[in-house]
């Protein structure tokens, strides 16, 4: 593991991909810690819009202050609920550190932290 960690900066030094994919990162955490359990910290600065768990921007100023606004407080899909349930079964706690500069779906992403006993920061 230490050799891999030493090589990571060099392996991806020229990578310019900027797509956000939190779902696969959570799946990797779950696979890596499923035998032992543990705690993971996930850092995210924008809405994950690619890969498993991709989310759509739901922010719509026209529904603010109406009955439709309630829909923004409900998770978008079951992916994050499912991965959270898998983490709970394996004894994995996930803390989410969110640093948005624009809309980020805390209702959906926060499900992982709150279900696993972690926190949303």
mmCIF file of C-alpha atoms in Angstrom:
data_model
loop_
_atom_site.group_PDB
_atom_site.id
_atom_site.type_symbol
_atom_site.label_atom_id
_atom_site.label_comp_id
_atom_site.label_asym_id
_atom_site.label_seq_id
_atom_site.Cartn_x
_atom_site.Cartn_y
_atom_site.Cartn_z
ATOM 1 C CA UNK A 1 0.000 0.000 0.000
ATOM 2 C CA UNK A 2 2.799 2.422 0.838
ATOM 3 C CA UNK A 3 4.411 1.865 -2.563
ATOM 4 C CA UNK A 4 1.096 2.619 -4.273
ATOM 5 C CA UNK A 5 0.655 5.798 -2.226
ATOM 6 C CA UNK A 6 4.178 6.904 -3.160
ATOM 7 C CA UNK A 7 3.471 6.297 -6.863
ATOM 8 C CA UNK A 8 0.057 7.984 -7.047
ATOM 9 C CA UNK A 9 1.328 11.557 -7.565
ATOM 10 C CA UNK A 10 3.492 10.411 -10.483
ATOM 11 C CA UNK A 11 0.844 8.140 -12.008
ATOM 12 C CA UNK A 12 -1.647 10.979 -12.359
ATOM 13 C CA UNK A 13 0.660 13.988 -12.714
ATOM 14 C CA UNK A 14 -0.532 14.736 -16.265
ATOM 15 C CA UNK A 15 -4.194 13.881 -15.728
ATOM 16 C CA UNK A 16 -6.509 16.824 -16.402
ATOM 17 C CA UNK A 17 -9.837 15.056 -15.823
ATOM 18 C CA UNK A 18 -12.117 17.183 -13.695
ATOM 19 C CA UNK A 19 -15.265 15.087 -13.604
ATOM 20 C CA UNK A 20 -16.671 14.431 -10.153
ATOM 21 C CA UNK A 21 -17.676 10.842 -9.388
ATOM 22 C CA UNK A 22 -18.379 10.231 -5.706
ATOM 23 C CA UNK A 23 -20.255 6.960 -6.290
ATOM 24 C CA UNK A 24 -17.247 4.923 -7.458
ATOM 25 C CA UNK A 25 -15.135 6.363 -4.624
ATOM 26 C CA UNK A 26 -17.713 5.190 -2.084
ATOM 27 C CA UNK A 27 -17.876 1.786 -3.750
ATOM 28 C CA UNK A 28 -14.081 1.517 -3.473
ATOM 29 C CA UNK A 29 -14.229 2.474 0.212
ATOM 30 C CA UNK A 30 -16.872 -0.161 0.817
ATOM 31 C CA UNK A 31 -14.843 -2.850 -0.954
ATOM 32 C CA UNK A 32 -11.580 -1.884 0.739
ATOM 33 C CA UNK A 33 -13.016 -1.827 4.266
ATOM 34 C CA UNK A 34 -15.717 -4.484 4.093
ATOM 35 C CA UNK A 35 -13.605 -7.130 5.835
ATOM 36 C CA UNK A 36 -12.449 -4.932 8.715
ATOM 37 C CA UNK A 37 -14.837 -2.000 8.950
ATOM 38 C CA UNK A 38 -13.484 1.464 9.609
ATOM 39 C CA UNK A 39 -14.015 5.129 8.946
ATOM 40 C CA UNK A 40 -13.699 7.062 5.691
ATOM 41 C CA UNK A 41 -13.611 10.764 4.908
ATOM 42 C CA UNK A 42 -15.046 11.823 1.554
ATOM 43 C CA UNK A 43 -14.249 15.296 0.208
ATOM 44 C CA UNK A 44 -16.404 16.745 -2.558
ATOM 45 C CA UNK A 45 -16.466 20.226 -4.059
ATOM 46 C CA UNK A 46 -19.201 19.911 -6.678
ATOM 47 C CA UNK A 47 -22.167 17.825 -7.734
ATOM 48 C CA UNK A 48 -21.132 14.300 -8.821
ATOM 49 C CA UNK A 49 -22.369 14.125 -12.399
ATOM 50 C CA UNK A 50 -20.673 11.061 -13.842
ATOM 51 C CA UNK A 51 -20.404 7.351 -13.102
ATOM 52 C CA UNK A 52 -22.540 5.347 -10.693
ATOM 53 C CA UNK A 53 -24.440 7.686 -8.415
ATOM 54 C CA UNK A 54 -24.409 10.561 -10.895
ATOM 55 C CA UNK A 55 -26.790 13.301 -9.803
ATOM 56 C CA UNK A 56 -28.723 15.931 -11.706
ATOM 57 C CA UNK A 57 -28.864 19.558 -10.717
ATOM 58 C CA UNK A 58 -32.269 20.080 -9.106
ATOM 59 C CA UNK A 59 -31.938 23.678 -7.997
ATOM 60 C CA UNK A 60 -34.760 25.727 -9.461
ATOM 61 C CA UNK A 61 -35.424 29.201 -8.092
ATOM 62 C CA UNK A 62 -38.964 29.156 -9.481
ATOM 63 C CA UNK A 63 -40.062 26.493 -6.973
ATOM 64 C CA UNK A 64 -38.574 28.193 -3.915
ATOM 65 C CA UNK A 65 -41.307 29.150 -1.469
ATOM 66 C CA UNK A 66 -43.814 26.761 -3.063
ATOM 67 C CA UNK A 67 -44.980 23.272 -2.111
ATOM 68 C CA UNK A 68 -42.658 21.834 -4.774
ATOM 69 C CA UNK A 69 -39.627 23.055 -2.770
ATOM 70 C CA UNK A 70 -40.069 20.046 -0.459
ATOM 71 C CA UNK A 71 -38.815 17.797 -3.267
ATOM 72 C CA UNK A 72 -35.340 19.340 -2.901
ATOM 73 C CA UNK A 73 -35.048 17.886 0.611
ATOM 74 C CA UNK A 74 -35.661 14.308 -0.509
ATOM 75 C CA UNK A 75 -32.761 12.197 -1.891
ATOM 76 C CA UNK A 76 -32.769 11.880 -5.696
ATOM 77 C CA UNK A 77 -32.307 8.139 -6.038
ATOM 78 C CA UNK A 78 -31.575 4.961 -4.116
ATOM 79 C CA UNK A 79 -27.888 4.603 -5.062
ATOM 80 C CA UNK A 80 -26.538 6.474 -2.039
ATOM 81 C CA UNK A 81 -29.052 4.802 0.303
ATOM 82 C CA UNK A 82 -27.909 1.403 -0.946
ATOM 83 C CA UNK A 83 -24.190 2.130 -0.598
ATOM 84 C CA UNK A 84 -24.861 3.530 2.881
ATOM 85 C CA UNK A 85 -26.702 0.350 3.889
ATOM 86 C CA UNK A 86 -23.793 -1.744 2.582
ATOM 87 C CA UNK A 87 -21.360 0.354 4.614
ATOM 88 C CA UNK A 88 -23.453 -0.082 7.762
ATOM 89 C CA UNK A 89 -23.474 -3.865 7.302
ATOM 90 C CA UNK A 90 -19.668 -3.787 7.012
ATOM 91 C CA UNK A 91 -19.204 -1.450 9.992
ATOM 92 C CA UNK A 92 -17.992 1.482 7.904
ATOM 93 C CA UNK A 93 -18.636 5.070 8.973
ATOM 94 C CA UNK A 94 -18.430 7.791 6.316
ATOM 95 C CA UNK A 95 -17.883 11.481 7.005
ATOM 96 C CA UNK A 96 -18.733 13.847 4.148
ATOM 97 C CA UNK A 97 -16.820 17.110 3.751
ATOM 98 C CA UNK A 98 -18.631 19.224 1.165
ATOM 99 C CA UNK A 99 -17.114 22.411 -0.248
ATOM 100 C CA UNK A 100 -19.557 23.588 -2.913
ATOM 101 C CA UNK A 101 -19.093 26.702 -4.989
ATOM 102 C CA UNK A 102 -22.489 26.076 -6.576
ATOM 103 C CA UNK A 103 -25.441 23.727 -6.078
ATOM 104 C CA UNK A 104 -24.589 20.411 -4.423
ATOM 105 C CA UNK A 105 -27.290 17.911 -3.460
ATOM 106 C CA UNK A 106 -26.757 17.612 0.291
ATOM 107 C CA UNK A 107 -30.094 15.819 0.688
ATOM 108 C CA UNK A 108 -28.763 12.939 -1.408
ATOM 109 C CA UNK A 109 -25.045 12.951 -0.544
ATOM 110 C CA UNK A 110 -25.699 13.472 3.157
ATOM 111 C CA UNK A 111 -27.656 10.217 3.271
ATOM 112 C CA UNK A 112 -24.392 8.273 3.330
ATOM 113 C CA UNK A 113 -23.013 10.130 6.331
ATOM 114 C CA UNK A 114 -26.204 10.200 8.366
ATOM 115 C CA UNK A 115 -26.985 6.514 7.731
ATOM 116 C CA UNK A 116 -23.480 5.298 8.598
ATOM 117 C CA UNK A 117 -23.119 7.370 11.759
ATOM 118 C CA UNK A 118 -20.862 9.950 10.170
ATOM 119 C CA UNK A 119 -21.222 13.695 9.841
ATOM 120 C CA UNK A 120 -21.742 16.181 7.051
ATOM 121 C CA UNK A 121 -19.335 19.120 7.208
#
